[in-house]
Amino acid sequence: MRQQKGMSSLMLVLLMLVLGSLTLQGMSMQHQSQLRQTTLEQRAMQDTVNAESLLEEGRMFAWKPEPGDRCRDDTDFAGRVCLRIFSDESALLIANSGEQYRWQTGQVQKGILQFDRSGWSDFCPRKEVLQCQLP
């Protein structure tokens, strides 16, 4: 009988070890999932900041106020900023970093490029979506 009680205790200890191991494994998987999510969110926030910085840099750059597309790549902000001037002399500044885009509308008046005071947009301000894509 004593031998049976010893086996029962040993089985109980082994069961507790297995359950503890499974619990730790589950917690580890949950932690890894949360870490991946945090990394994705951090990358999205950095891309957002970069896109807004690129847009501001593009606003300050001395672009030629002629119809067509012009672009600049920027390694500091890991992205690209492009100016598109349409035949009606309206303008669109497009900034991109990662999956984040920002747009700023403007107008060429008397040969001078002026951006609208309404600020940037995080959605395409043109009816034709293709006009908002980077060249």
XYZ file of C-alpha atoms in Angstrom, residues 3-53:
51
model
C 4.197 1.774 -2.719
C 0.829 2.793 -4.262
C 0.742 6.030 -2.253
C 4.253 6.851 -3.468
C 3.235 6.284 -7.077
C 0.150 8.466 -6.626
C 2.273 11.297 -5.242
C 4.756 10.907 -8.088
C 1.954 10.972 -10.671
C 0.493 14.083 -9.036
C 3.877 15.821 -9.163
C 4.332 14.849 -12.823
C 0.821 16.078 -13.650
C 1.560 19.405 -11.961
C 4.826 19.706 -13.921
C 3.043 19.024 -17.222
C 0.262 21.528 -16.423
C 2.808 24.149 -15.334
C 4.808 23.549 -18.500
C 1.722 23.958 -20.699
C 0.755 27.132 -18.843
C 4.224 28.606 -19.315
C 4.220 27.669 -22.995
C 0.831 29.350 -23.457
C 2.012 32.477 -21.672
C 5.160 32.536 -23.818
C 3.108 32.316 -27.016
C 0.843 35.134 -25.793
C 3.875 37.267 -24.933
C 5.411 36.695 -28.371
C 2.133 37.655 -30.036
C 1.918 40.866 -28.012
C 5.559 41.642 -28.810
C 4.898 41.255 -32.559
C 1.846 43.516 -32.277
C 3.853 46.128 -30.397
C 6.583 45.988 -33.045
C 4.023 46.504 -35.827
C 2.447 49.429 -33.995
C 5.850 50.979 -33.344
C 6.756 50.668 -37.037
C 3.426 52.229 -38.079
C 3.950 55.137 -35.686
C 7.483 55.704 -37.018
C 6.201 55.595 -40.619
C 3.502 58.130 -39.682
C 6.057 60.516 -38.209
C 8.328 60.035 -41.230
C 5.512 60.689 -43.720
C 4.520 63.887 -41.933
C 8.160 65.006 -41.788
